[in-house]
Coordinates of C-alpha atoms in Angstrom, one line a residue:
Chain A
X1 CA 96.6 96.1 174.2
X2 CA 97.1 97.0 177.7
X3 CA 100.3 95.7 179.4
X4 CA 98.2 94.2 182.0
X5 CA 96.8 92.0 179.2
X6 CA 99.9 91.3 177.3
X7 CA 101.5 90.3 180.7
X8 CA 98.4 88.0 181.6
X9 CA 98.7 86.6 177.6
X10 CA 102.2 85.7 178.5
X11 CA 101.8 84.0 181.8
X12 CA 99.1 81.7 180.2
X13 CA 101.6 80.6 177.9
X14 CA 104.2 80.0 179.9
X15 CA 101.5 78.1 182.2
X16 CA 99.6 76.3 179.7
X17 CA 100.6 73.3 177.3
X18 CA 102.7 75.3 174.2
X19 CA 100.0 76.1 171.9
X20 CA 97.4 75.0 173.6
X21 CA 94.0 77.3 172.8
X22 CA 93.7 78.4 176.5
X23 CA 90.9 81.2 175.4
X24 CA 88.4 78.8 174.9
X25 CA 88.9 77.0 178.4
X26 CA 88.6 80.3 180.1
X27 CA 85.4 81.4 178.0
X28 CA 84.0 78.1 178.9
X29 CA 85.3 78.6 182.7
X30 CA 84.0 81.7 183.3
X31 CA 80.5 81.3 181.1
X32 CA 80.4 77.9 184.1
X33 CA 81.7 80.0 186.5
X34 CA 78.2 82.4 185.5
X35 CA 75.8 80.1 185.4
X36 CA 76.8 78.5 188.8
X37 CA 76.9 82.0 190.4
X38 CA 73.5 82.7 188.9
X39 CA 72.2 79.1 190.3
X40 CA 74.1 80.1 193.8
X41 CA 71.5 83.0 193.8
X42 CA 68.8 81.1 194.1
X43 CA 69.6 80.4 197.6
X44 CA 67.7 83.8 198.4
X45 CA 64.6 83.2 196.2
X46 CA 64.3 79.7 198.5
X47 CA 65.0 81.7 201.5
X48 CA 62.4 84.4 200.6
X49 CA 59.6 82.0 200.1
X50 CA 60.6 80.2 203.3
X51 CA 60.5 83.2 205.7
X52 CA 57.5 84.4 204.1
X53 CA 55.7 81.1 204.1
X54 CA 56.9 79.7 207.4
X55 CA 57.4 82.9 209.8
X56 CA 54.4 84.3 208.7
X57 CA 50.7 83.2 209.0
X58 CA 47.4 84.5 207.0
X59 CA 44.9 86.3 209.2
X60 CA 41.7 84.6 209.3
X61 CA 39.1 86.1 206.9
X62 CA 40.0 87.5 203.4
X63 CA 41.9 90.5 204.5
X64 CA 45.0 89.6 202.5
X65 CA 47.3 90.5 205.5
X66 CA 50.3 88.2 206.7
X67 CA 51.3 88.6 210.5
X68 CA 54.2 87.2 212.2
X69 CA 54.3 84.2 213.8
X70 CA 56.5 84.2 217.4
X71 CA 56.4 80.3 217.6
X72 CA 57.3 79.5 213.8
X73 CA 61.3 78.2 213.2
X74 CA 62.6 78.5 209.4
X75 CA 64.2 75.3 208.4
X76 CA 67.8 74.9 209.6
X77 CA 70.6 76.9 207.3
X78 CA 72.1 74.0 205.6
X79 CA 68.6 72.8 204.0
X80 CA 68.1 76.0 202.3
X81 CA 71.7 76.1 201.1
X82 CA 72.0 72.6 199.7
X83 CA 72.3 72.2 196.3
X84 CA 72.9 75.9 195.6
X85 CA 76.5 75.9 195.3
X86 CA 76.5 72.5 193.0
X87 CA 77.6 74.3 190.4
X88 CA 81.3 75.6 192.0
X89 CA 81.2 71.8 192.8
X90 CA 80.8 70.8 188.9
X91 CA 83.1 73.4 187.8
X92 CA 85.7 72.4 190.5
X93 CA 85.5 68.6 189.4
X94 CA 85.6 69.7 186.0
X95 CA 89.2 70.8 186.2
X96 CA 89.9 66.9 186.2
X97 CA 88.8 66.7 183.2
X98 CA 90.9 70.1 182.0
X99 CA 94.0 67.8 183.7
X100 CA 93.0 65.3 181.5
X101 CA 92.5 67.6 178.1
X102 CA 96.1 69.4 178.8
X103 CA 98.1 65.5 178.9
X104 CA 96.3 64.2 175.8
X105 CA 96.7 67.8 174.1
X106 CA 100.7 66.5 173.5
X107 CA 99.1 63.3 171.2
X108 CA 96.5 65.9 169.2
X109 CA 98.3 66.7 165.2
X110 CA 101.6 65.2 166.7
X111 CA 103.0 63.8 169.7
X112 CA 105.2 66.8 170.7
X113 CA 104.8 64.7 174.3
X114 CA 107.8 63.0 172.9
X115 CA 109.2 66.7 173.4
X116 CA 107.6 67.6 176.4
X117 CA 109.4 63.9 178.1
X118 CA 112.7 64.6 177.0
X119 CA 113.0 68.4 178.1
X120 CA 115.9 68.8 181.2
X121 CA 112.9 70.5 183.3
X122 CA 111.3 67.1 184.5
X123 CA 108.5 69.1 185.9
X124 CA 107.8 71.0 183.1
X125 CA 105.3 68.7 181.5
X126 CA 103.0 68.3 184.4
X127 CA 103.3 72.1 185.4
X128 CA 102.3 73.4 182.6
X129 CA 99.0 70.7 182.6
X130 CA 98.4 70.7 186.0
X131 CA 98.6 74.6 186.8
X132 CA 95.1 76.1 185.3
X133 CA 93.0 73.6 186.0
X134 CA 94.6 73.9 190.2
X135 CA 94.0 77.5 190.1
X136 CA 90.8 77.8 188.6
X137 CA 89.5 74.9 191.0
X138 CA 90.8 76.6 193.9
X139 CA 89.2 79.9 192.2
X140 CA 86.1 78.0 191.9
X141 CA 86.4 76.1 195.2
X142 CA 86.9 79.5 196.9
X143 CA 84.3 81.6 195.5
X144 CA 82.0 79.0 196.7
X145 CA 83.2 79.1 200.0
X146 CA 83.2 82.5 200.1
X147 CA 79.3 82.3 198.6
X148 CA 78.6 79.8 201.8
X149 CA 79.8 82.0 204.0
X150 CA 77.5 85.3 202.9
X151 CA 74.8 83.2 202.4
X152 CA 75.2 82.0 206.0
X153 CA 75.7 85.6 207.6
X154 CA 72.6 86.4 205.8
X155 CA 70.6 83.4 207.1
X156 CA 71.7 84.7 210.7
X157 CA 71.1 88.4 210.5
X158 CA 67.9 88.3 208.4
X159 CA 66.4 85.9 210.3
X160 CA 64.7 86.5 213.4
X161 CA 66.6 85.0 216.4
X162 CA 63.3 83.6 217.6
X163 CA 63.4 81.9 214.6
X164 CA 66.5 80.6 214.0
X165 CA 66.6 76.7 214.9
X166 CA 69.1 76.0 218.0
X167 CA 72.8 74.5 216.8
X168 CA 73.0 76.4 213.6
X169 CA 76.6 76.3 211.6
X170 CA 78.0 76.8 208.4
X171 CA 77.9 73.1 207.4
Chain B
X1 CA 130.2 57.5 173.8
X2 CA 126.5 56.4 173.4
X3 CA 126.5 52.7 175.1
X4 CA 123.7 49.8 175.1
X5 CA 124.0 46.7 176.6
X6 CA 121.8 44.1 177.0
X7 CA 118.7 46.1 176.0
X8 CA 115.7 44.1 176.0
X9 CA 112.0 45.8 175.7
X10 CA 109.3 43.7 176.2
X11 CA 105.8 44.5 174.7
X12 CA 103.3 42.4 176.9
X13 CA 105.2 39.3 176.7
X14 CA 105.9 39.9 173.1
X15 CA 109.3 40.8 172.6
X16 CA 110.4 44.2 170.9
X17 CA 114.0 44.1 171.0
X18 CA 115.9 41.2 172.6
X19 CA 119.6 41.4 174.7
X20 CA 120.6 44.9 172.2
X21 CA 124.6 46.1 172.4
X22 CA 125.4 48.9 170.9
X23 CA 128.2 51.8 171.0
X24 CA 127.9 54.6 169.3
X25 CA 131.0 57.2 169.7
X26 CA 130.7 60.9 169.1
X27 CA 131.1 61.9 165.3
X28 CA 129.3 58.3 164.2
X29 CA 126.3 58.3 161.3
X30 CA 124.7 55.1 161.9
X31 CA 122.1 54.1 159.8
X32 CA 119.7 51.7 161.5
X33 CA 117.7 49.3 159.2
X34 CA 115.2 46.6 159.5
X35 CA 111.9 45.6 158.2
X36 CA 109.0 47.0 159.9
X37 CA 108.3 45.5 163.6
X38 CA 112.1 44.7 163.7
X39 CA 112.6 46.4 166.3
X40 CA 114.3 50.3 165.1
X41 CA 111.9 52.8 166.6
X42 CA 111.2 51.0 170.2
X43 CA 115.6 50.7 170.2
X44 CA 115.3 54.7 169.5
X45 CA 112.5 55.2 172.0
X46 CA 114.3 53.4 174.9
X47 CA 117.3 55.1 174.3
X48 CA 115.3 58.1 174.6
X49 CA 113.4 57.3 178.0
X50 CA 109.9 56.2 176.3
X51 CA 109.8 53.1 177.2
X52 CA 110.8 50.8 180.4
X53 CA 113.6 48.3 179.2
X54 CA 115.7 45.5 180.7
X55 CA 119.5 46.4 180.7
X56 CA 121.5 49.6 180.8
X57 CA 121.4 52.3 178.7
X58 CA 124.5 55.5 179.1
X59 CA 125.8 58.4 177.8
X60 CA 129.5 58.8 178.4
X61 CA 129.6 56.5 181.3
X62 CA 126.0 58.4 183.0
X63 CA 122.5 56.9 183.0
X64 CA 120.6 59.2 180.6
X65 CA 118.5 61.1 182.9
X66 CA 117.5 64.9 183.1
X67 CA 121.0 65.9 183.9
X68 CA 122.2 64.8 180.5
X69 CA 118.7 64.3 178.3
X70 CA 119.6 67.5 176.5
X71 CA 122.7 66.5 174.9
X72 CA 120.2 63.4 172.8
X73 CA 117.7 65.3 170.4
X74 CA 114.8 63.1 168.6
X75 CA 113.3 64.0 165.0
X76 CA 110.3 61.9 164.3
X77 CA 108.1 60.9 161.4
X78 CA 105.4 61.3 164.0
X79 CA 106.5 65.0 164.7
X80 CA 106.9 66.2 168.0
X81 CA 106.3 69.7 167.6
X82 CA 103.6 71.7 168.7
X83 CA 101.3 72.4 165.6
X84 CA 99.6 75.0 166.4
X85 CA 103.1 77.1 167.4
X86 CA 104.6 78.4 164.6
X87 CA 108.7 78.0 164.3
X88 CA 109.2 81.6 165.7
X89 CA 107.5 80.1 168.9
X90 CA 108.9 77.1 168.6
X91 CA 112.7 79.0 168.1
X92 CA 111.4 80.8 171.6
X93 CA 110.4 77.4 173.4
X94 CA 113.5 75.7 172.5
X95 CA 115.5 78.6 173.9
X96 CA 114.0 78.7 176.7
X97 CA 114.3 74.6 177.0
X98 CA 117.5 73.8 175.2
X99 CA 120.3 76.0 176.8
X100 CA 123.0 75.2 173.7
X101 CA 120.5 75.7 170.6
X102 CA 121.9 76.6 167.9
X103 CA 120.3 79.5 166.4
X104 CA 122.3 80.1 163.5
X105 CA 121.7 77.0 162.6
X106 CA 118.0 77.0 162.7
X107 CA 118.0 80.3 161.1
X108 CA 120.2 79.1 158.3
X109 CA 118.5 75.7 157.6
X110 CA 115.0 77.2 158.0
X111 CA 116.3 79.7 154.9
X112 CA 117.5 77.5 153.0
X113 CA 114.1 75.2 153.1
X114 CA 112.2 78.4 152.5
X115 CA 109.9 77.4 155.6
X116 CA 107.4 80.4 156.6
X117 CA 108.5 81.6 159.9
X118 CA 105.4 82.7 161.1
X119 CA 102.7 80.3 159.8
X120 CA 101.3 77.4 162.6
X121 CA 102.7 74.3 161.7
X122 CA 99.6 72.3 160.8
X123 CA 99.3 74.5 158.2
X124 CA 102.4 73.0 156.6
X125 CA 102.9 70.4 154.1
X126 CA 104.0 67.0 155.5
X127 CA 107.0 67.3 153.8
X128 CA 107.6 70.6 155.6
X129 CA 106.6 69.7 158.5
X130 CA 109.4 66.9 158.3
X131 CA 111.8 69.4 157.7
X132 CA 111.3 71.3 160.2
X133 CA 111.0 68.3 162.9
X134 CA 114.8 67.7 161.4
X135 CA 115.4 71.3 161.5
X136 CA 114.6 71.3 165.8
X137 CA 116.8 68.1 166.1
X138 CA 119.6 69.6 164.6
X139 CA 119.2 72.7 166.1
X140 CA 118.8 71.8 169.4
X141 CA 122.0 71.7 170.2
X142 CA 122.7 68.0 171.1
X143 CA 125.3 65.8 170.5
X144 CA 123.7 62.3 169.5
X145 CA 120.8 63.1 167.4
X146 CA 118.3 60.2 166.9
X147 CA 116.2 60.1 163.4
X148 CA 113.4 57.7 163.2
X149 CA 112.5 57.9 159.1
X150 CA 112.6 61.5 159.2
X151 CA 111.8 62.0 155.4
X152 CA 109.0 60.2 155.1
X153 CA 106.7 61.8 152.6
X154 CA 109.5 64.2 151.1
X155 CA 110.4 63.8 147.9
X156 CA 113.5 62.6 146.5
X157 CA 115.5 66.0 145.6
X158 CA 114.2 66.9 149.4
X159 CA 115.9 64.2 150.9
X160 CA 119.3 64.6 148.2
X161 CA 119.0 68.3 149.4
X162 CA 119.1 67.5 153.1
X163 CA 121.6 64.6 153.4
X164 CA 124.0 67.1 151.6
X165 CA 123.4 69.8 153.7
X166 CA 123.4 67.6 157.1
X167 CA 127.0 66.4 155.8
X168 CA 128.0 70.1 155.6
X169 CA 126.6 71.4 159.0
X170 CA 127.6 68.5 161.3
X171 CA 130.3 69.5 163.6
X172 CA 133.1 66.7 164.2
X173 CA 131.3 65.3 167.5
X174 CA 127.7 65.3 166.8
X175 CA 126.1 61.7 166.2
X176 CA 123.6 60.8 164.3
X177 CA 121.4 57.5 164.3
X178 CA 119.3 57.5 161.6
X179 CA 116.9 54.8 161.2
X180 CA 115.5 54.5 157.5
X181 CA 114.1 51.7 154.7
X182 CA 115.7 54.3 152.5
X183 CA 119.0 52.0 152.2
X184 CA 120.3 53.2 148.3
X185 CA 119.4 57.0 149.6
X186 CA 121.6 57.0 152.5
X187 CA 124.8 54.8 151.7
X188 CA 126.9 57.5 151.0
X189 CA 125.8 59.5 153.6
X190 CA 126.1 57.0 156.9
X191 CA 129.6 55.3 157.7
X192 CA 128.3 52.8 159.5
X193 CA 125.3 50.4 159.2
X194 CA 123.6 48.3 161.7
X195 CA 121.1 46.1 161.1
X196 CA 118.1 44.7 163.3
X197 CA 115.7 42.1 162.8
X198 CA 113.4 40.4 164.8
X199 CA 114.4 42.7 167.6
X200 CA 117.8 41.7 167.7
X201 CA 121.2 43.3 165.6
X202 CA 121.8 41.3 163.1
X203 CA 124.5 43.2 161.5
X204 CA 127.2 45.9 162.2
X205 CA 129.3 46.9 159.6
X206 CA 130.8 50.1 158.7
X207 CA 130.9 51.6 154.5
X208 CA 134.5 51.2 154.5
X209 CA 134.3 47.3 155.1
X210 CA 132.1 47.0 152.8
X211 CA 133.4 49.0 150.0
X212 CA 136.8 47.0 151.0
X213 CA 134.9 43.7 150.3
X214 CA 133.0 44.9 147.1
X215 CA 129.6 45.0 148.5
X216 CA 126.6 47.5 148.1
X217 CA 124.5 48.1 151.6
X218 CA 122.1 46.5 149.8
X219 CA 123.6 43.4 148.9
X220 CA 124.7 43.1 152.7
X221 CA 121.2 43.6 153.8
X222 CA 120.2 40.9 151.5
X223 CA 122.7 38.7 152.8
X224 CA 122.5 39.4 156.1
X225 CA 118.7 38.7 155.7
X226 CA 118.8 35.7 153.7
X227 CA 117.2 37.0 151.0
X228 CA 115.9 34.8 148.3
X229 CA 115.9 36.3 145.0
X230 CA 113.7 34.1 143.3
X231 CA 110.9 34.2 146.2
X232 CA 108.5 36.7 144.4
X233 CA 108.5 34.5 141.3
X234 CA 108.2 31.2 143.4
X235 CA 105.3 33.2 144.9
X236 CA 103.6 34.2 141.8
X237 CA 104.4 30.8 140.0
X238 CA 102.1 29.2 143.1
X239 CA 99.5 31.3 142.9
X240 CA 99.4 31.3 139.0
X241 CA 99.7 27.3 138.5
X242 CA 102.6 27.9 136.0
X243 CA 104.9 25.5 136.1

């Protein structure tokens, strides 16, 4: 084992209710984490279909062939993005419900929250049930951010500024 | 000096333990008995901090609070260890929480019970388990150390073992409060008995008055209790028709 790992097993101890299986949550976290990126992708196939559908018009006849057309506007940036980032939002809420799963941990097999109360460190307790469930919904809740901003420089260069409907922003 | 006065827990309107005093100085073992619902555990619990009470509750003069929680430890027939941790992680986590534990102690007593170091708790029997809740109350390094029936499900030589060996580890000023219905087990072992019912004490006596006035802890139990002899046959006489 690396000491990168053995360092990162020890900080999730140290950050996690004592003997709490924290593997599982982050297997589950990140498989949520993968399917929301996956559905955040999605965003592109919608955006392909639109510029190809709206910008671009059949020519008469059956030619097969698409040409541009100059008076055509693709729908505005935050109709193609909504929705595609509901995932990150799921996954954020979620982390309630990790909050949740961390307190009531203490009454599972024993009620070692009897121990956790009476510890000198007040904070204790609520640190170690609040802190992975803050960080991975501020993980989550920035990845998506971070995912509606690229999607939103994409919208912007790959569109055509003819194209682009007037008063466009990132929300 | 471990003070209650005028301790009253209310359990939505029902009463758990009604206007409590109690002072319990350092080096006491107090037994505390009742019948069940009498009122022992929730007295424990709001000495501990569990539960919101009416009155006032100190420790050497000071409202127990996080400046002084560590010197009260708590051992629990409803266990509060982690069970998934093993004791070596538990020895860690109580080190790292409990700046005076006493790890010659836990070492020694952990030997002596033959507990597997290594093994996740809820892989142990209940009776170990119990020992080893007792194990991280006496270990812990406090002074007052509260016991709500600790033993049950051990078996009898168990409990002989551990009362002995509690007698022989307890330093002059540590305290312990032990609450039990295991009167006969313990009556050599405490030095002073207290006695709830109905939520309020009933009864405060120490061993020596009562080996002085020629009475068992039983028989003051009984007394103090009112307890008719002759009920279970008036009962069974009843429900038999016999005359």
């Amino acid at each position: 084992m690396t000491e990168r790992k053995e360092e990162m097993i020890r900080w999730m101890d140290r950050n996690t209710p004592p003997g709490y299986p924290w593997r599982s949550t982050l297997v589950a976290t990140v498989w949520g984490g993968v399917f929301a990126f996956l559905w955040s992708l999605t965003f592109f196939t919608k955006y392909h279909n639109l510029y190809y559908n709206v910008l671009f018009e059949w020519l008469p006849g059956a030619s097969g062939r698409r040409v541009f057309n100059e008076n055509a506007v693709m729908p505005e940036f935050v109709e193609i993005a909504d929705g595609k980032l509901t995932g990150f939002v799921i996954l954020t809420v979620a982390m309630i419900g990790l909050v949740i799963l961390h307190y009531t941990y203490h009454y599972q097999g024993s009620k070692s929250i009897y121990l956790m109360k009476r510890l000198p460190k007040k904070t204790e307790l609520w640190r170690r049930c609040l802190t992975l469930p803050v960080i991975l919904a501020l993980g989550s809740a920035a990845v998506a951010a971070g995912l509606r901003v690229l999607f939103y420089v994409f919208y912007m260069t790959m569109t055509p500024e003819s194209a682009i409907p007037p008063g466009q922003w990132i929300w | 000096m471990l003070e209650i006065k005028d301790v009253t827990k209310l359990y939505s309107g029902r009463r758990g333990i009604a206007s409590v005093d109690l002072a319990v100085g350092p080096g006491e073992i107090v037994g505390l008995f009742g019948e069940n619902g009498a009122g022992k555990t929730t007295l424990l619990k709001c000495i501990l901090g569990y539960f919101k009470y009416h009155g006032e509750i100190t420790l050497d003069g000071a409202p127990i609070n996080t400046k002084n929680i560590d010197r009260l430890a708590f051992a629990t027939c409803e266990h509060s260890f982690f069970p998934n941790m093993s004791p070596a992680d538990h020895k860690v986590f109580y080190q790292m929480n409990f700046p005076k534990f006493n790890e010659r102690r836990f070492e020694g007593l952990m030997e002596f019970f033959e507990l597997p170091k290594n093994r996740a708790l809820k892989q142990f029997s209940v009776g170990q388990q119990n020992q080893f809740e007792v194990i991280l109350a006496l270990s812990q390094g406090a002074d007052y150390i509260l016991m709500d029936e600790p033993f049950a499900g051990n078996d009898v030589f168990n409990r002989e073992d551990f009362y002995k060996v509690l007698l022989g580890i307890l330093e002059p000023n540590e305290t312990i409060i032990l609450s039990t219905h295991l009167l006969e087990e313990v009556e050599s072992f405490i030095g002073r008995a207290v006695l709830l019912r109905k939520g309020k004490i009933v009864g405060d006596v120490t061993t020596d008055e009562l080996e002085e006035s020629g009475r068992s802890l039983m028989d003051f139990v009984k007394q103090t209790y009112h307890y008719e002899t002759d009920r279970v046959i008036k009962a069974l006489s009843k429900m038999t028709d016999e005359e």
